[in-house]
Coordinates of C-alpha atoms in Angstrom, one line a residue:
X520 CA -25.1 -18.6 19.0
X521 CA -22.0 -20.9 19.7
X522 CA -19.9 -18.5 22.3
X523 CA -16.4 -20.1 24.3
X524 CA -14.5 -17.2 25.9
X525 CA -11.4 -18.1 27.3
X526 CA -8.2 -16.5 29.5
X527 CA -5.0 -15.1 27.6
X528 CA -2.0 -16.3 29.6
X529 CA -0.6 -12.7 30.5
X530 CA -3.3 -10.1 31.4
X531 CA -6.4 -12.9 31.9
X532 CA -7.9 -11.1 28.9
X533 CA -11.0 -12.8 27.9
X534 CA -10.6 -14.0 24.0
X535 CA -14.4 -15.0 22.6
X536 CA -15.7 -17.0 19.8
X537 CA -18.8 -16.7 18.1
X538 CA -20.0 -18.6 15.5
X539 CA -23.6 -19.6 14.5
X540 CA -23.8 -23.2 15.3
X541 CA -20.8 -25.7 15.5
X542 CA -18.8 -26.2 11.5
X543 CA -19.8 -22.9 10.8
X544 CA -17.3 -20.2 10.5
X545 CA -16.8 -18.1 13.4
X546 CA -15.3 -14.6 14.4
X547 CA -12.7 -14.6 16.9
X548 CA -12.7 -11.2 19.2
X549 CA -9.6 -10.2 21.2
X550 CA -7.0 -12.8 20.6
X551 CA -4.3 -11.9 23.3
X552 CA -1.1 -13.4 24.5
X553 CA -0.5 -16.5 24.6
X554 CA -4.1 -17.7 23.7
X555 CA -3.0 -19.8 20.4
X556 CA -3.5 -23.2 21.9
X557 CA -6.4 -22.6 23.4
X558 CA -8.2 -21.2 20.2
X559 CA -6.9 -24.3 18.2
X560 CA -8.4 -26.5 20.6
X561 CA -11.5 -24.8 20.8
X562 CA -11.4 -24.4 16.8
X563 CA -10.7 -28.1 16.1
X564 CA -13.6 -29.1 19.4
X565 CA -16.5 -27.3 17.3
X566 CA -15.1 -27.9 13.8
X567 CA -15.0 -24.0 13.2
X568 CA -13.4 -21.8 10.6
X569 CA -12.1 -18.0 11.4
X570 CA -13.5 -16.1 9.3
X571 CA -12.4 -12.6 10.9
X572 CA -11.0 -11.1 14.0
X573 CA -12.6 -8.2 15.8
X574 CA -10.2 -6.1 18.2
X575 CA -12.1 -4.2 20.6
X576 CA -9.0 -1.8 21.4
X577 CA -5.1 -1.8 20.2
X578 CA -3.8 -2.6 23.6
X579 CA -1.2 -5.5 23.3
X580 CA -2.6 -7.7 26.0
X581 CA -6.1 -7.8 23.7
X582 CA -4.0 -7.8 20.0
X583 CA -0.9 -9.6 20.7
X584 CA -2.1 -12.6 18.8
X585 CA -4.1 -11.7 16.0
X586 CA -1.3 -11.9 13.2
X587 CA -1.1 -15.7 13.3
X588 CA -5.2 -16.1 13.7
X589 CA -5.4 -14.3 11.3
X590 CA -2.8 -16.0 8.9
X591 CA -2.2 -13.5 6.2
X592 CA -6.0 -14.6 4.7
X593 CA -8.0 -13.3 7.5
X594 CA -9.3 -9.4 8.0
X595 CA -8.3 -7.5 11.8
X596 CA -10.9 -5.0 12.1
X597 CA -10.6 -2.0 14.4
X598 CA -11.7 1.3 14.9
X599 CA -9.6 4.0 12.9
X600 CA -8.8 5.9 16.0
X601 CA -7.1 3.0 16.9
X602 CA -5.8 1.8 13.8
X603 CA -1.9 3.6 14.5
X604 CA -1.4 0.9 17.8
X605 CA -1.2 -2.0 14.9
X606 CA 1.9 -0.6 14.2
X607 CA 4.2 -1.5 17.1
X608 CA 1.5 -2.1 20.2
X609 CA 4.5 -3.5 22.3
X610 CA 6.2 0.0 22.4
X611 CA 3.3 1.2 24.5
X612 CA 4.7 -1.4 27.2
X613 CA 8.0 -0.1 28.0
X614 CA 11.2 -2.3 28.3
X615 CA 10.2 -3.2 31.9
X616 CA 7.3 -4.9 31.1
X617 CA 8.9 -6.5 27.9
X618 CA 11.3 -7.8 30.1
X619 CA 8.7 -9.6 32.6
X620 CA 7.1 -10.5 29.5
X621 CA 9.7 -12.2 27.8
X622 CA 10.8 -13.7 31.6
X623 CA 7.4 -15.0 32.0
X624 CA 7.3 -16.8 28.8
X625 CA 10.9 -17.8 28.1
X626 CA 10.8 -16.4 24.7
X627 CA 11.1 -12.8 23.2
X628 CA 8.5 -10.6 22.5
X629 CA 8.2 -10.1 18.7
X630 CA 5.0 -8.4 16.5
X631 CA 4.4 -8.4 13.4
X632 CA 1.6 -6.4 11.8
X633 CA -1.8 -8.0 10.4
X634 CA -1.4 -7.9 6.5
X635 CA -5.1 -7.1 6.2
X636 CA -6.9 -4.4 8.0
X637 CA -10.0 -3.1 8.2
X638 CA -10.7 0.1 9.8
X639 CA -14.3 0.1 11.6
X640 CA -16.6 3.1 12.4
X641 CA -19.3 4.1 14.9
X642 CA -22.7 3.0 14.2
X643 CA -21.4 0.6 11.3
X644 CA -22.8 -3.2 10.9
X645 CA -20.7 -5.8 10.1
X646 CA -21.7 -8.7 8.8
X647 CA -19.0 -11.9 9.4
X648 CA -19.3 -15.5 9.6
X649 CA -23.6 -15.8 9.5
X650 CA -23.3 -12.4 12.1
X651 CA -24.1 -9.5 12.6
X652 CA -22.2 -7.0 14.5
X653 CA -23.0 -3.4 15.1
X654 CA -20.5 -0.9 16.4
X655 CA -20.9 1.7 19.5
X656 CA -17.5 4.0 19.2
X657 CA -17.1 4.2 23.1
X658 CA -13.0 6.2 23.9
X659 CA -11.9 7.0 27.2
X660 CA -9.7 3.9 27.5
X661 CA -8.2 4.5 24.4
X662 CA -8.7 7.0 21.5
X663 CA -10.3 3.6 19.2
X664 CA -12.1 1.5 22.3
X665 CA -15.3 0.1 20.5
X666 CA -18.2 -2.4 21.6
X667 CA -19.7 -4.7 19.3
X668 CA -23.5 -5.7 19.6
X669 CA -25.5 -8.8 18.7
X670 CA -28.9 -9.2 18.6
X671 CA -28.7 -13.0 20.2
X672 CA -27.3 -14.6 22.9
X673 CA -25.0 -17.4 23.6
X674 CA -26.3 -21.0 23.6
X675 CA -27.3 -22.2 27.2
X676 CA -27.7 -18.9 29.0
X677 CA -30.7 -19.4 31.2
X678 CA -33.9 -17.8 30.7
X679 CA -33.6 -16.5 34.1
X680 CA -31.0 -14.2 32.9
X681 CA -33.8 -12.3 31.7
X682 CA -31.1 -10.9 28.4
X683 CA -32.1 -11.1 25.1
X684 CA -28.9 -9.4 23.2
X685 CA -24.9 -9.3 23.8
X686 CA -22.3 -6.5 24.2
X687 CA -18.8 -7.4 23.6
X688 CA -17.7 -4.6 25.9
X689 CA -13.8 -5.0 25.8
X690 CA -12.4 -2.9 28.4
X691 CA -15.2 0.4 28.3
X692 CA -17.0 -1.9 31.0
X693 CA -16.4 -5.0 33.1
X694 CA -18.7 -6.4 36.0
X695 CA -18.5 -3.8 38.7
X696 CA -16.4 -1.3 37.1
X697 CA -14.8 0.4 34.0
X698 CA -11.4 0.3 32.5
X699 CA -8.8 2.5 33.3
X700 CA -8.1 6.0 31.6
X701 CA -4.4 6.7 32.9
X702 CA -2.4 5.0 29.9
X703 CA -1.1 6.8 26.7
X704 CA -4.2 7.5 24.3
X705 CA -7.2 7.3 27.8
X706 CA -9.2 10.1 28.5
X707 CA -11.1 10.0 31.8
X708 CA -13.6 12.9 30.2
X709 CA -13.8 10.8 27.3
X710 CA -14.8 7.7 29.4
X711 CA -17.4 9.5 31.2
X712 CA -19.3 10.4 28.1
X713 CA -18.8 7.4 26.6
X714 CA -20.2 5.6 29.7
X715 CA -23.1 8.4 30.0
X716 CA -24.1 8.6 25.4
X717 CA -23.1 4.8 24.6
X718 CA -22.8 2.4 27.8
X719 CA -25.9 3.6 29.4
X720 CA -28.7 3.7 26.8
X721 CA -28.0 -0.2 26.8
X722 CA -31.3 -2.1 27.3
X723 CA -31.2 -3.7 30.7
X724 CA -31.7 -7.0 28.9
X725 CA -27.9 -6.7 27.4
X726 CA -25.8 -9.8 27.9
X727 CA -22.1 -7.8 29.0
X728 CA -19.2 -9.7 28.2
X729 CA -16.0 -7.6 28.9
X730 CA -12.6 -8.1 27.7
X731 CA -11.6 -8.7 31.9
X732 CA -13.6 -11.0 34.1
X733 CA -17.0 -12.3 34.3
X734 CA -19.8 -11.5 32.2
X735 CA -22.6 -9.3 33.3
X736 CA -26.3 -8.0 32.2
X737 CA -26.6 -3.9 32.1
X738 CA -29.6 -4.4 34.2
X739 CA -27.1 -5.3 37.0
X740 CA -24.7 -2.7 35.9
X741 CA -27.1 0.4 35.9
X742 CA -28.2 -0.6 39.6
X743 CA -24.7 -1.4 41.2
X744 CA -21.6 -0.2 39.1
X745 CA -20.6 2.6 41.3
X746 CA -19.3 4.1 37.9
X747 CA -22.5 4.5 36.5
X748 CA -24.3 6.4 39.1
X749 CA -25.1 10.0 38.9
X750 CA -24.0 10.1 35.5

């Protein structure tokens, strides 16, 4: 499976794509800000064609960029509990942080909403662009925060990785630690089951790739995230 992740410029949210070979079509997964460059780059690089963009959550810095990937042709998927933050995700910032946004990048902060999309449920598989995704409802950092599973890995990864599928996490859990519960719509109950009913019966051989930082197996996660002990 072709996999590039990349940084957003605000946030360093990680923005994947997945396709099954380069001049296939691909799925793009978390397009934040600032990341439309980049993707064309990587697009026109591997000769790939969007087919569909997955949002793991409705949180701005993982959403912000998803109308123009998507282009008016393109489906945004997202979990129905999370389906209402399309709306207007840059209200959730506050006019403080829209105006060190718009500092940081010299231009306003606008949003437009996706013209096409598709609410997602747990346990549903999605089949886009020669893939298929399944979907683990995991809340707790939002009412909608979802993981999408494959059952392949990224091109390259090393046999001594010992992992044999892949977990788009998005911000349920990163390498060392979870994401946080204290913004509008987290729920640090919610978060613990979540982490206890859907992160935890993960195979150890599960390739983690989280929508902050590096990638990182369960195996390593169920012996030293300190968030998953005594669960």
């Amino acid at each position: 499976m072709l996999t590039v992740s990349f940084p957003a410029e605000a946030f360093a949210t990680n923005c994947y794509v997945l396709a099954p070979g380069a001049g296939e079509e691909c799925v793009v997964v978390d397009p934040g800000i600032g990341v439309l460059d980049t993707l064309g780059e990587v697009l026109r690089e591997h000769k790939l064609k969007p087919a569909a963009v997955l949002l793991t959550h409705g949180h701005i810095d993982h959403v912000y960029s998803v109308t123009p990937v998507c282009g008016g042709q393109l489906g945004a998927y997202i979990h129905a509990d999370d389906r209402y933050r399309l709306r207007d995700p840059l209200s959730s910032l506050g006019p403080e942080l829209i105006g060190m946004f718009e500092q940081q990048f010299g231009r306003a902060a606008t949003w437009t909403e996706p013209s096409d999309i598709v609410e997602v449920h747990d346990r549903e598989q999605l089949d886009l662009a020669g893939l298929r995704f399944g979907i683990r409802h995991a809340p707790g950092h939002t009412e909608g925060s979802v993981m999408f599973d494959l059952d392949q890995v990224p091109d390259g990864v090393s046999d001594e990785a010992a992992v044999s599928r892949t977990t788009l996490s998005g911000d349920v859990l990163f390498a060392g630690s979870i994401g946080r519960t204290d913004l509008p719509g987290g729920d640090h109950a919610a978060m613990l089951k979540s982490l206890k009913d859907v992160v935890l019966p993960l195979p150890d051989d599960t390739l983690v790739l989280p929508g902050h930082g590096p990638g990182t197996t369960m195996a390593r996660e169920r012996a030293t995230n300190p968030y998953l002990q005594n669960l």
